[in-house]
Amino acid sequence: MARRNYHHGELRAALLDAAEALVRERGADGWSLREASARVGVSSSAAYHHFASRDALVRALRQRVLGELGERLSQEVGRTAGLEAGADHQRRLVAVGRTYVEWAVEDPSVARLAFGAGAPATGDPASDSTSNDSTSDPATPPHPHDILDAELDRLVEVGGLPAAARPGADFVVWAAVHGLATLLVDGLARLDAPRAVAREAERVVRAVLTGLMHEAVPSQGWPTPHSAHTERRTERGADK
């Protein structure tokens, strides 16, 4: 193995790049920290200066992936907001759902890392204490869930969603969009072209939002799901 010298911080990024490549080749569990180290031309002991274990490397990669997804969603929402669409208040959330599904279909192994295989036992990809949380640092890319929440709040503000339907609506939309993504990635459903994927994602999002607009909220309300990310966000808000 040819040894390489890295400046401070460069080795960490190189190890994350190598881990991401290994995830694409073998999945979340089919490689070791030693293999990632060999990919970048350093010893495993050098890698331990940045990551205490393979699990720590996986958690850091998941954080980076979520940040990249959050940035991609944010950019697409911004682009969509600049388009003339009349009174189509749903278009921004359609952009969120479409981009999420397209990302998962384009990079299924990395999507499984973030939201499936290898995720923490809580079932939330951001449950590690170092996970991306846009509430803690304005310079940090927004967490995908925060973008979804913000767009649902905006939809309520413009009259596109009743306020009574807002509690828990983020999990309803996420369940539908992630469900479509999972069906496509796992081959349980097939679409013939990328354009068809985008159109089906749009149909799913609009169907869910239409249902939420007209649902009859029971007197006791609906259950309010939580994830590690939303719980941590609530805790941090309470500490302020």
XYZ file of N, CA and C in Angstrom:
720
model
N 0.841 -1.199 0.000
C 0.000 0.000 0.000
C 0.874 1.245 0.000
N 0.711 2.106 -0.951
C 1.461 3.351 -1.019
C 0.968 4.293 0.076
N 1.901 4.752 0.906
C 1.539 5.648 1.998
C 1.358 7.069 1.481
N 0.403 7.786 2.041
C 0.156 9.163 1.652
C 0.156 10.036 2.883
N 0.549 11.278 2.696
C 0.519 12.256 3.781
C -0.657 13.207 3.565
N -1.377 13.487 4.629
C -2.545 14.365 4.551
C -2.380 15.510 5.530
N -2.806 16.693 5.112
C -2.879 17.808 6.040
C -4.032 17.584 7.000
N -4.029 18.339 8.088
C -5.071 18.181 9.105
C -6.457 18.375 8.474
N -7.343 17.467 8.718
C -8.705 17.550 8.208
C -8.893 16.863 6.879
N -7.837 16.784 6.066
C -7.963 16.154 4.768
C -8.167 14.652 4.884
N -7.496 14.031 5.857
C -7.631 12.587 6.006
C -9.061 12.219 6.398
N -9.663 12.999 7.267
C -11.043 12.710 7.660
C -11.962 12.715 6.445
N -11.835 13.732 5.604
C -12.667 13.818 4.405
C -12.364 12.670 3.451
N -11.087 12.314 3.324
C -10.712 11.219 2.435
C -11.285 9.896 2.919
N -11.280 9.679 4.219
C -11.855 8.454 4.778
C -13.368 8.407 4.544
N -14.023 9.539 4.668
C -15.458 9.585 4.398
C -15.738 9.287 2.926
N -14.912 9.829 2.041
C -15.075 9.541 0.613
C -14.887 8.049 0.341
N -13.867 7.465 0.956
C -13.609 6.035 0.753
C -14.756 5.195 1.299
N -15.268 5.570 2.459
C -16.388 4.831 3.039
C -17.618 4.918 2.148
N -17.861 6.093 1.591
C -19.019 6.256 0.704
C -18.876 5.379 -0.541
N -17.662 5.308 -1.085
C -17.433 4.442 -2.243
C -17.650 2.978 -1.876
N -17.207 2.576 -0.697
C -17.395 1.192 -0.249
C -18.865 0.876 -0.023
N -19.617 1.840 0.486
C -21.057 1.644 0.666
C -21.721 1.392 -0.681
N -21.329 2.144 -1.688
C -21.921 1.955 -3.021
C -21.558 0.583 -3.598
N -20.377 0.106 -3.275
C -19.935 -1.179 -3.822
C -20.506 -2.369 -3.064
N -20.585 -2.253 -1.733
C -20.885 -3.432 -0.916
C -22.029 -3.245 0.074
N -22.556 -2.054 0.159
C -23.595 -1.803 1.147
C -23.022 -1.264 2.437
N -23.886 -1.047 3.411
C -23.481 -0.404 4.654
C -22.606 -1.285 5.528
N -22.716 -2.587 5.389
C -22.057 -3.490 6.332
C -20.939 -4.331 5.736
N -20.661 -4.217 4.439
C -19.744 -5.152 3.804
C -18.303 -4.710 3.728
N -17.826 -3.919 4.679
C -16.458 -3.420 4.631
C -16.008 -3.035 6.036
N -14.716 -2.776 6.165
C -14.137 -2.472 7.473
C -13.410 -1.132 7.448
N -13.091 -0.628 8.633
C -12.311 0.604 8.737
C -10.927 0.398 8.134
N -10.389 -0.802 8.277
C -9.084 -1.109 7.690
C -9.127 -0.958 6.160
N -10.215 -1.429 5.546
C -10.347 -1.307 4.094
C -10.472 0.149 3.670
N -11.231 0.923 4.422
C -11.347 2.340 4.100
C -9.999 3.028 4.218
N -9.216 2.655 5.226
C -7.882 3.232 5.404
C -6.988 2.883 4.233
N -7.041 1.613 3.806
C -6.214 1.170 2.682
C -6.572 1.928 1.406
N -7.842 2.249 1.243
C -8.281 2.971 0.039
C -7.592 4.330 -0.088
N -7.315 4.951 1.027
C -6.725 6.290 0.982
C -5.231 6.256 1.263
N -4.672 5.051 1.436
C -3.232 4.916 1.568
C -2.674 5.263 2.921
N -3.441 4.985 3.992
C -2.938 5.205 5.346
C -3.185 3.950 6.172
N -2.542 3.871 7.311
C -2.746 2.736 8.208
C -4.049 2.922 8.975
N -4.570 1.820 9.483
C -5.794 1.925 10.280
C -5.556 2.725 11.547
N -4.329 2.689 12.067
C -4.044 3.476 13.272
C -4.168 4.972 12.984
N -3.812 5.388 11.769
C -3.984 6.793 11.402
C -5.462 7.157 11.336
N -6.276 6.218 10.837
C -7.716 6.471 10.763
C -8.327 6.626 12.144
N -7.783 5.917 13.137
C -8.337 5.972 14.489
C -8.161 7.346 15.124
N -7.292 8.166 14.570
C -7.162 9.532 15.088
C -8.418 10.351 14.784
N -9.169 9.923 13.780
C -10.377 10.643 13.382
C -11.657 9.894 13.736
N -11.613 8.575 13.708
C -12.795 7.764 13.974
C -12.409 6.621 14.917
N -13.085 6.571 16.053
C -12.733 5.575 17.057
C -13.072 4.159 16.625
N -13.963 4.035 15.652
C -14.395 2.713 15.205
C -15.024 2.840 13.823
N -15.304 1.704 13.225
C -16.014 1.701 11.953
C -17.396 2.323 12.125
N -18.067 2.032 13.250
C -19.391 2.604 13.492
C -19.335 4.125 13.549
N -18.264 4.657 14.127
C -18.124 6.115 14.184
C -17.970 6.696 12.781
N -17.243 5.999 11.931
C -17.098 6.442 10.544
C -18.441 6.393 9.825
N -19.205 5.344 10.044
C -20.519 5.216 9.414
C -21.443 6.333 9.893
N -21.415 6.639 11.188
C -22.268 7.711 11.706
C -21.887 9.059 11.090
N -20.589 9.289 10.967
C -20.151 10.551 10.368
C -20.543 10.629 8.898
N -20.448 9.505 8.207
C -20.867 9.487 6.804
C -22.357 9.727 6.694
N -23.130 9.122 7.575
C -24.578 9.352 7.556
C -24.884 10.828 7.783
N -24.157 11.450 8.693
C -24.351 12.881 8.939
C -24.063 13.684 7.673
N -22.976 13.348 7.007
C -22.632 14.080 5.790
C -23.678 13.868 4.700
N -24.131 12.639 4.557
C -25.141 12.329 3.539
C -26.423 13.109 3.809
N -26.854 13.145 5.068
C -28.062 13.891 5.405
C -27.888 15.384 5.126
N -26.697 15.896 5.402
C -26.431 17.298 5.108
C -26.497 17.583 3.620
N -25.932 16.667 2.820
C -25.974 16.847 1.367
C -27.402 16.752 0.841
N -28.174 15.816 1.396
C -29.577 15.705 0.992
C -30.342 16.964 1.387
N -30.109 17.449 2.605
C -30.773 18.666 3.049
C -30.455 19.846 2.152
N -29.206 19.963 1.750
C -28.805 21.048 0.861
C -29.464 20.902 -0.504
N -29.544 19.683 -0.991
C -30.176 19.451 -2.293
C -31.663 19.796 -2.243
N -32.338 19.399 -1.178
C -33.753 19.734 -1.027
C -33.943 21.241 -0.933
N -33.090 21.892 -0.162
C -33.199 23.335 0.020
C -33.009 24.068 -1.302
N -32.032 23.644 -2.090
C -31.792 24.293 -3.375
C -32.961 24.091 -4.327
N -33.544 22.904 -4.316
C -34.661 22.641 -5.216
C -35.893 23.442 -4.810
N -36.122 23.566 -3.503
C -37.231 24.394 -3.038
C -37.013 25.847 -3.459
N -35.771 26.328 -3.308
C -35.475 27.693 -3.711
C -35.679 27.914 -5.194
N -35.268 26.940 -5.988
C -35.455 27.056 -7.431
C -36.938 27.074 -7.787
N -37.704 26.192 -7.143
C -39.137 26.105 -7.410
C -39.857 27.377 -6.975
N -39.405 27.962 -5.874
C -40.047 29.179 -5.372
C -39.912 30.323 -6.361
N -38.882 30.280 -7.205
C -38.678 31.353 -8.165
C -39.480 31.200 -9.440
N -40.200 30.097 -9.580
C -40.991 29.861 -10.781
C -42.397 30.415 -10.617
N -42.959 30.889 -11.696
C -44.339 31.357 -11.672
C -45.264 30.148 -11.719
N -46.090 29.982 -10.708
C -46.980 28.824 -10.674
C -48.381 29.186 -10.208
N -48.725 30.452 -10.312
C -50.067 30.866 -9.931
C -50.375 30.555 -8.480
N -51.514 29.903 -8.267
C -51.961 29.602 -6.911
C -51.600 28.175 -6.496
N -50.621 27.585 -7.146
C -50.221 26.212 -6.810
C -49.333 26.247 -5.574
N -49.970 26.257 -4.405
C -49.227 26.351 -3.157
C -48.510 25.040 -2.812
N -48.875 23.960 -3.477
C -48.267 22.668 -3.152
C -46.936 22.444 -3.853
N -46.578 23.291 -4.787
C -45.461 22.981 -5.678
C -44.139 22.835 -4.927
N -43.957 23.581 -3.848
C -42.694 23.496 -3.107
C -42.567 22.160 -2.393
N -43.668 21.681 -1.826
C -43.628 20.364 -1.190
C -43.520 19.260 -2.226
N -44.100 19.472 -3.383
C -43.903 18.517 -4.475
C -42.420 18.431 -4.809
N -41.740 19.570 -4.821
C -40.309 19.582 -5.113
C -39.526 18.811 -4.055
N -39.918 18.951 -2.789
C -39.260 18.208 -1.717
C -39.424 16.707 -1.927
N -40.661 16.275 -2.155
C -40.921 14.851 -2.334
C -40.257 14.287 -3.571
N -40.355 15.017 -4.660
C -39.752 14.547 -5.911
C -38.243 14.403 -5.773
N -37.605 15.404 -5.184
C -36.155 15.380 -5.044
C -35.710 14.248 -4.121
N -36.467 14.015 -3.064
C -36.153 12.921 -2.136
C -36.188 11.579 -2.854
N -37.239 11.335 -3.623
C -37.378 10.052 -4.318
C -36.303 9.910 -5.390
N -36.063 10.971 -6.145
C -35.029 10.913 -7.177
C -33.664 10.618 -6.570
N -33.350 11.250 -5.442
C -32.079 11.006 -4.755
C -31.954 9.542 -4.360
N -32.999 8.970 -3.786
C -32.948 7.578 -3.351
C -32.774 6.626 -4.529
N -33.458 6.904 -5.620
C -33.371 6.039 -6.801
C -31.996 6.164 -7.465
N -31.451 7.375 -7.477
C -30.145 7.597 -8.102
C -29.012 6.974 -7.299
N -29.134 6.937 -5.985
C -28.028 6.486 -5.129
C -28.578 5.563 -4.040
N -29.098 4.392 -4.410
C -29.827 3.559 -3.458
C -28.997 3.056 -2.279
N -27.748 2.721 -2.505
C -26.931 2.203 -1.406
C -26.702 3.265 -0.341
N -26.435 4.488 -0.783
C -26.228 5.584 0.168
C -27.547 5.943 0.850
N -28.656 5.881 0.107
C -29.961 6.150 0.719
C -30.274 5.112 1.792
N -29.936 3.866 1.529
C -30.162 2.825 2.545
C -29.310 3.087 3.780
N -28.103 3.573 3.576
C -27.256 3.912 4.720
C -27.922 4.972 5.578
N -28.461 6.003 4.920
C -29.035 7.127 5.660
C -30.347 6.771 6.335
N -31.178 5.984 5.666
C -32.527 5.752 6.165
C -32.881 4.283 6.307
N -31.895 3.424 6.256
C -32.218 2.004 6.346
C -31.119 1.210 6.980
N -30.443 0.394 6.175
C -29.437 -0.518 6.694
C -28.358 0.248 7.446
N -28.071 -0.205 8.644
C -27.035 0.406 9.442
C -27.495 1.594 10.253
N -28.765 1.978 10.134
C -29.271 3.101 10.917
C -29.353 2.710 12.378
N -29.276 3.678 13.302
C -29.354 3.374 14.721
C -30.641 2.670 15.088
N -30.648 2.024 16.234
C -31.779 1.190 16.642
C -33.072 1.964 16.790
N -32.985 3.273 16.995
C -34.200 4.065 17.145
C -34.987 4.160 15.852
N -34.343 3.821 14.742
C -35.006 3.941 13.454
C -34.857 5.314 12.838
N -34.176 6.233 13.524
C -33.968 7.563 12.976
C -32.523 7.705 12.557
N -32.288 8.113 11.319
C -30.928 8.160 10.824
C -30.063 9.205 11.490
N -30.669 10.101 12.240
C -29.894 11.176 12.840
C -29.771 11.037 14.343
N -29.905 9.816 14.862
C -29.948 9.670 16.308
C -28.587 9.798 16.961
N -27.510 9.719 16.209
C -26.202 9.910 16.794
C -26.047 11.357 17.244
N -25.332 11.567 18.332
C -25.239 12.904 18.905
C -24.536 13.894 17.994
N -23.771 13.391 17.011
C -23.081 14.290 16.101
C -23.858 14.522 14.830
N -25.069 13.973 14.742
C -25.813 14.052 13.493
C -26.186 15.475 13.158
N -26.412 15.667 11.869
C -26.716 17.000 11.365
C -27.975 17.554 11.999
N -27.904 18.751 12.540
C -29.056 19.402 13.155
C -28.953 20.883 12.868
N -29.789 21.364 11.985
C -29.696 22.754 11.549
C -30.099 23.722 12.643
N -30.672 23.229 13.745
C -31.039 24.145 14.815
C -29.834 24.549 15.639
N -28.703 23.851 15.512
C -27.563 24.112 16.375
C -26.545 25.054 15.757
N -26.507 25.152 14.429
C -25.492 25.959 13.774
C -26.049 26.441 12.437
N -26.219 27.746 12.277
C -26.783 28.254 11.028
C -25.962 27.871 9.803
N -24.657 27.591 9.987
C -23.806 27.242 8.857
C -23.963 25.784 8.447
N -24.604 24.985 9.282
C -24.788 23.569 8.988
C -25.910 23.397 7.968
N -25.714 22.536 6.960
C -26.817 22.288 6.025
C -28.062 21.831 6.775
N -29.234 22.245 6.331
C -30.457 21.905 7.056
C -30.735 20.411 7.018
N -31.277 19.892 8.090
C -31.700 18.496 8.119
C -32.919 18.349 7.199
N -33.015 17.257 6.441
C -34.166 17.089 5.542
C -35.510 17.241 6.237
N -35.615 16.754 7.473
C -36.896 16.849 8.184
C -37.247 18.303 8.479
N -36.240 19.128 8.746
C -36.505 20.538 9.025
C -37.045 21.254 7.792
N -36.561 20.866 6.627
C -37.073 21.463 5.391
C -38.527 21.074 5.180
N -38.828 19.801 5.400
C -40.212 19.339 5.272
C -41.113 20.089 6.246
N -40.681 20.233 7.482
C -41.472 20.965 8.470
C -41.710 22.407 8.039
N -40.656 23.063 7.576
C -40.772 24.468 7.194
C -41.753 24.646 6.040
N -41.731 23.730 5.088
C -42.629 23.850 3.950
C -44.080 23.558 4.333
N -44.301 22.654 5.253
C -45.661 22.406 5.733
C -46.178 23.605 6.520
N -45.316 24.222 7.327
C -45.713 25.431 8.048
C -46.068 26.543 7.073
N -45.278 26.681 6.018
C -45.564 27.708 5.015
C -46.895 27.422 4.329
N -47.185 26.147 4.076
C -48.442 25.789 3.423
C -49.632 26.179 4.295
N -49.504 26.029 5.597
C -50.560 26.471 6.506
C -50.715 27.988 6.427
N -49.592 28.695 6.389
C -49.630 30.163 6.379
C -50.339 30.708 5.141
N -50.185 30.042 4.007
C -50.796 30.553 2.767
C -52.187 29.965 2.538
N -52.686 29.197 3.508
C -54.037 28.671 3.393
C -54.153 27.390 2.605
N -53.032 26.737 2.340
C -53.060 25.497 1.578
C -53.209 24.255 2.417
N -53.221 24.417 3.738
C -53.391 23.287 4.656
C -54.022 23.807 5.936
N -55.114 23.174 6.407
C -55.724 23.626 7.664
C -54.750 23.458 8.827
N -54.758 24.411 9.732
C -53.869 24.331 10.887
C -54.130 23.069 11.697
N -55.400 22.624 11.738
C -55.749 21.435 12.509
C -55.101 20.173 11.945
N -54.754 20.211 10.650
C -54.143 19.047 10.012
C -52.627 19.052 10.122
N -52.058 20.141 10.617
C -50.600 20.267 10.629
C -49.900 19.332 11.610
N -50.388 19.119 12.845
C -49.657 18.248 13.768
C -49.454 16.847 13.196
N -48.210 16.428 13.101
C -47.899 15.100 12.597
C -47.934 14.957 11.092
N -48.293 16.028 10.376
C -48.383 15.933 8.917
C -47.030 15.644 8.283
N -45.945 16.074 8.947
C -44.614 15.811 8.414
C -44.349 14.311 8.303
N -44.807 13.540 9.292
C -44.602 12.099 9.249
C -45.530 11.424 8.242
N -46.697 11.999 8.034
C -47.602 11.449 7.028
C -46.991 11.612 5.639
N -46.490 12.808 5.344
C -45.872 13.051 4.043
C -44.602 12.218 3.896
N -43.788 12.195 4.933
C -42.544 11.421 4.884
C -42.841 9.939 4.642
N -43.844 9.400 5.343
C -44.183 7.988 5.172
C -44.543 7.676 3.722
N -45.311 8.551 3.101
C -45.738 8.317 1.721
C -44.567 8.417 0.747
N -43.765 9.460 0.900
C -42.651 9.682 -0.017
C -41.583 8.609 0.168
N -41.261 8.325 1.415
C -40.250 7.292 1.677
C -40.758 5.917 1.245
N -42.054 5.704 1.386
C -42.626 4.442 0.924
C -42.448 4.256 -0.567
N -42.718 5.303 -1.346
C -42.521 5.218 -2.791
C -41.048 4.977 -3.114
N -40.169 5.707 -2.442
C -38.743 5.536 -2.689
C -38.302 4.109 -2.395
N -38.792 3.543 -1.297
C -38.414 2.182 -0.921
C -38.929 1.166 -1.928
N -40.165 1.331 -2.376
C -40.714 0.423 -3.385
C -39.869 0.428 -4.657
N -39.431 1.601 -5.081
C -38.647 1.703 -6.300
C -37.231 1.166 -6.106
N -36.600 1.520 -5.002
C -35.228 1.079 -4.748
C -35.158 -0.436 -4.578
N -36.146 -1.020 -3.921
C -36.147 -2.465 -3.673
C -36.719 -3.268 -4.843
N -37.139 -2.589 -5.887
C -37.641 -3.280 -7.065
C -39.042 -3.829 -6.924
N -39.759 -3.410 -5.885
C -41.141 -3.868 -5.700
C -42.101 -3.120 -6.618
N -41.681 -1.969 -7.076
C -42.434 -1.212 -8.087
C -41.429 -0.694 -9.100
N -41.848 -0.597 -10.338
C -40.947 -0.152 -11.406
C -41.628 0.926 -12.236
N -40.837 1.899 -12.638
C -41.289 2.942 -13.551
C -40.301 2.998 -14.704
N -40.788 3.375 -15.862
C -40.008 3.195 -17.081
C -38.930 4.250 -17.316
N -39.063 5.417 -16.699
C -38.126 6.492 -17.013
C -38.025 7.447 -15.828
N -36.905 8.189 -15.740
C -36.766 9.169 -14.654
C -37.928 10.148 -14.584
N -38.440 10.551 -15.746
C -39.577 11.474 -15.745
C -40.788 10.841 -15.075
N -40.956 9.536 -15.256
C -42.078 8.850 -14.626
C -41.904 8.815 -13.112
N -40.673 8.694 -12.647
C -40.408 8.729 -11.201
C -40.821 10.076 -10.636
N -40.444 11.155 -11.312
C -40.796 12.494 -10.846
C -42.302 12.690 -10.819
N -42.984 12.220 -11.849
C -44.442 12.387 -11.914
C -45.145 11.569 -10.839
N -44.657 10.357 -10.589
C -45.283 9.536 -9.553
C -45.062 10.137 -8.173
N -43.880 10.682 -7.948
C -43.620 11.353 -6.671
C -44.550 12.545 -6.504
N -44.751 13.308 -7.583
C -45.682 14.440 -7.517
C -47.092 13.965 -7.178
N -47.519 12.879 -7.812
C -48.870 12.361 -7.545
C -49.022 11.966 -6.081
N -48.012 11.301 -5.541
C -48.077 10.863 -4.144
C -48.183 12.071 -3.213
N -47.325 13.064 -3.425
C -47.343 14.236 -2.538
C -48.675 14.980 -2.639
N -49.159 15.201 -3.840
C -50.421 15.926 -3.992
C -51.588 15.130 -3.419
N -51.574 13.820 -3.571
C -52.650 13.001 -3.013
C -52.662 13.089 -1.489
N -51.483 13.039 -0.884
C -51.396 13.127 0.581
C -51.852 14.501 1.056
N -51.380 15.559 0.408
C -51.767 16.908 0.828
C -53.260 17.145 0.641
N -53.817 16.627 -0.435
C -55.265 16.761 -0.644
C -56.031 16.028 0.444
N -55.555 14.852 0.794
C -56.195 14.105 1.875
C -56.123 14.838 3.198
N -54.980 15.427 3.488
C -54.826 16.185 4.734
C -55.735 17.415 4.758
N -55.929 18.033 3.610
C -56.793 19.217 3.544
C -58.234 18.883 3.909
N -58.670 17.670 3.582
C -60.083 17.331 3.744
C -60.343 16.317 4.856
N -59.312 15.956 5.599
C -59.519 14.948 6.629
C -60.356 15.501 7.782
N -61.077 14.611 8.409
C -61.827 14.969 9.615
C -60.970 14.600 10.823
N -60.522 15.612 11.544
C -59.654 15.365 12.683
C -60.495 14.884 13.860
N -60.202 13.719 14.436
C -60.999 13.216 15.563
C -60.875 14.125 16.781
N -61.840 14.040 17.654
C -61.857 14.937 18.811
C -60.619 14.767 19.681
N -60.072 13.566 19.744
C -58.873 13.331 20.553
C -57.584 13.612 19.776
N -57.743 14.031 18.522
C -56.574 14.318 17.707
C -55.923 13.048 17.197
N -54.939 13.215 16.335
C -54.186 12.073 15.826
C -52.943 11.851 16.674
N -52.405 10.649 16.666
C -51.121 10.428 17.359
C -50.047 11.341 16.758
N -49.102 11.741 17.583
C -47.998 12.573 17.113
C -46.715 11.759 17.134
N -46.256 11.314 15.974
C -45.008 10.534 15.943
C -43.804 11.396 16.321
N -42.746 10.727 16.715
C -41.491 11.396 17.036
C -40.350 10.617 16.404
N -39.268 11.310 16.173
C -38.020 10.659 15.792
C -36.934 11.203 16.703
N -35.776 10.591 16.666
C -34.676 11.102 17.492
C -34.350 12.547 17.114
N -34.448 12.858 15.832
C -34.150 14.231 15.406
C -35.173 15.215 15.962
N -36.463 14.903 15.847
C -37.474 15.848 16.336
C -37.441 15.950 17.859
N -37.134 14.859 18.534
C -37.039 14.906 19.996
C -35.862 15.771 20.440
N -34.729 15.608 19.752
C -33.560 16.415 20.094
C -33.821 17.877 19.794
N -34.519 18.157 18.710
C -34.854 19.534 18.350
C -35.739 20.157 19.419
N -36.695 19.381 19.907
C -37.577 19.880 20.968
C -36.797 20.155 22.248
N -35.897 19.258 22.591
C -35.091 19.431 23.800
C -34.212 20.678 23.708
N -33.634 20.894 22.554
C -32.773 22.064 22.387
C -33.588 23.347 22.417
N -34.810 23.287 21.873
C -35.659 24.451 21.939
C -36.069 24.779 23.360
N -36.268 23.745 24.182
C -36.661 23.961 25.572
C -35.516 24.526 26.397
N -34.279 24.248 25.961
C -33.117 24.718 26.712
C -32.815 26.192 26.458
N -33.415 26.742 25.390
C -33.111 28.139 25.052
C -33.853 29.104 25.964
